[in-house]
Coordinates of C-alpha atoms in Angstrom, one line a residue:
X1 CA 133.2 92.5 55.4
X2 CA 131.0 95.5 54.9
X3 CA 129.4 96.8 58.1
X4 CA 128.5 99.9 60.0
X5 CA 128.6 99.1 63.7
X6 CA 129.2 100.7 67.0
X7 CA 126.9 103.0 69.0
X8 CA 123.8 104.6 67.6
X9 CA 124.3 108.4 67.4
X10 CA 120.8 108.8 68.7
X11 CA 120.0 110.8 65.5
X12 CA 118.2 108.4 63.1
X13 CA 119.1 110.5 60.0
X14 CA 122.8 110.4 60.9
X15 CA 122.7 106.6 61.5
X16 CA 121.1 106.2 58.1
X17 CA 123.7 108.4 56.4
X18 CA 126.5 106.3 58.0
X19 CA 124.9 103.1 56.7
X20 CA 124.5 104.6 53.3
X21 CA 128.2 105.6 53.3
X22 CA 129.2 102.0 53.8
X23 CA 126.7 100.8 51.3
X24 CA 127.8 103.3 48.7
X25 CA 131.5 102.5 49.1
X26 CA 130.9 98.7 48.9
X27 CA 128.8 99.3 45.8
X28 CA 131.5 101.6 44.3
X29 CA 129.0 104.4 44.2
X30 CA 131.5 107.2 44.8
X31 CA 129.2 109.9 43.5
X32 CA 126.7 108.8 46.1
X33 CA 129.4 109.2 48.8
X34 CA 130.0 112.8 47.6
X35 CA 126.3 113.6 47.9
X36 CA 126.4 112.7 51.6
X37 CA 128.7 115.7 52.2
X38 CA 127.7 119.3 52.3
X39 CA 128.2 121.2 49.0
X40 CA 131.1 123.0 50.8
X41 CA 132.2 119.9 52.7
X42 CA 135.8 118.9 53.1
X43 CA 137.9 115.9 53.6
X44 CA 141.5 115.9 55.1
X45 CA 143.0 112.7 53.8
X46 CA 146.3 111.5 55.2
X47 CA 149.4 112.5 53.1
X48 CA 147.3 114.9 51.0
X49 CA 145.9 118.4 50.8
X50 CA 142.4 119.2 52.0
X51 CA 139.8 118.5 49.4
X52 CA 136.7 120.7 49.2
X53 CA 133.5 119.9 47.4
X54 CA 131.4 116.8 46.5
X55 CA 133.2 116.0 43.3
X56 CA 136.7 116.1 44.9
X57 CA 135.5 114.1 47.8
X58 CA 134.0 111.4 45.5
X59 CA 137.4 111.2 43.8
X60 CA 139.2 110.6 47.1
X61 CA 137.1 107.5 47.8
X62 CA 137.4 106.4 44.2
X63 CA 141.2 106.7 44.7
X64 CA 141.0 104.4 47.7
X65 CA 139.2 101.8 45.6
X66 CA 141.8 102.1 42.9
X67 CA 144.5 101.5 45.6
X68 CA 142.8 98.2 46.4
X69 CA 140.1 99.0 48.9
X70 CA 137.3 96.7 48.0
X71 CA 135.0 97.1 51.1
X72 CA 134.8 99.1 54.2
X73 CA 133.7 98.7 57.8
X74 CA 133.1 101.5 60.3
X75 CA 132.4 101.6 64.0
X76 CA 131.0 104.7 65.6
X77 CA 132.7 105.2 69.0
X78 CA 131.5 108.5 70.2
X79 CA 128.9 111.1 69.1
X80 CA 127.8 114.4 70.5
X81 CA 126.3 117.8 69.7
X82 CA 128.3 121.0 69.4
X83 CA 127.0 124.3 70.6
X84 CA 123.4 125.1 71.7
X85 CA 121.7 125.4 68.4
X86 CA 121.9 121.6 67.6
X87 CA 122.9 122.4 64.0
X88 CA 126.4 120.9 64.3
X89 CA 127.7 117.6 65.8
X90 CA 130.9 115.6 66.0
X91 CA 131.5 111.9 65.5
X92 CA 134.6 109.8 66.3
X93 CA 134.8 106.5 64.4
X94 CA 137.1 103.6 63.6
X95 CA 137.4 102.4 60.0
X96 CA 138.9 99.5 58.1
X97 CA 139.3 99.0 54.4
X98 CA 139.6 95.5 53.1
X99 CA 141.3 94.1 50.0
X100 CA 139.5 91.7 47.7
X101 CA 141.0 88.7 49.5
X102 CA 139.5 90.0 52.9
X103 CA 142.8 91.1 54.3
X104 CA 143.2 94.6 55.8
X105 CA 144.4 97.4 53.4
X106 CA 144.1 100.2 55.9
X107 CA 142.8 100.6 59.4
X108 CA 142.4 103.9 61.3
X109 CA 140.1 106.5 62.8
X110 CA 138.4 109.7 61.9
X111 CA 136.7 112.7 63.3
X112 CA 133.8 114.1 61.3
X113 CA 131.9 117.3 61.9
X114 CA 128.3 117.2 60.9
X115 CA 126.3 120.2 59.8
X116 CA 122.6 120.7 59.3
X117 CA 121.4 122.5 56.1
X118 CA 117.8 123.1 55.4
X119 CA 116.8 120.6 58.1
X120 CA 119.0 117.7 56.8
X121 CA 122.4 116.5 58.2
X122 CA 125.5 116.3 56.0
X123 CA 129.1 115.4 56.6
X124 CA 130.8 118.7 56.8
X125 CA 134.5 118.2 57.5
X126 CA 136.2 114.8 57.8
X127 CA 139.7 114.2 59.0
X128 CA 141.1 110.6 59.0
X129 CA 144.4 109.0 59.8
X130 CA 146.0 105.5 59.9
X131 CA 146.5 103.4 62.9
X132 CA 149.0 101.2 61.1
X133 CA 152.6 102.2 61.7
X134 CA 154.4 103.0 58.5

């Protein structure tokens, strides 16, 4: 079930980071996921407070696994730069988490802000929400 699909962002480093994100989740490497975020990065998970920092972000994804998410698929839908200095960008993406039996646990979308630090891109702020009515 694991896959990163959709459009290329046009930025090879960001495409590689998105691929690593899927690989790390599917390998249960939650610390690795945290390292893809800026040190001061944040995630805004649904039904929860904002989480800031790599360690907390790693725990959010580990929590999804503990809730039954065995694998992940993402599809980049839109990507673009922000401002004129090219050190920030946005991405709009669809996601789906799968249970061990291959059925869908959660499906939704997210917006992520990217930020460049010392010449390298990192997830900076990530806001996700469900597409499944509750």
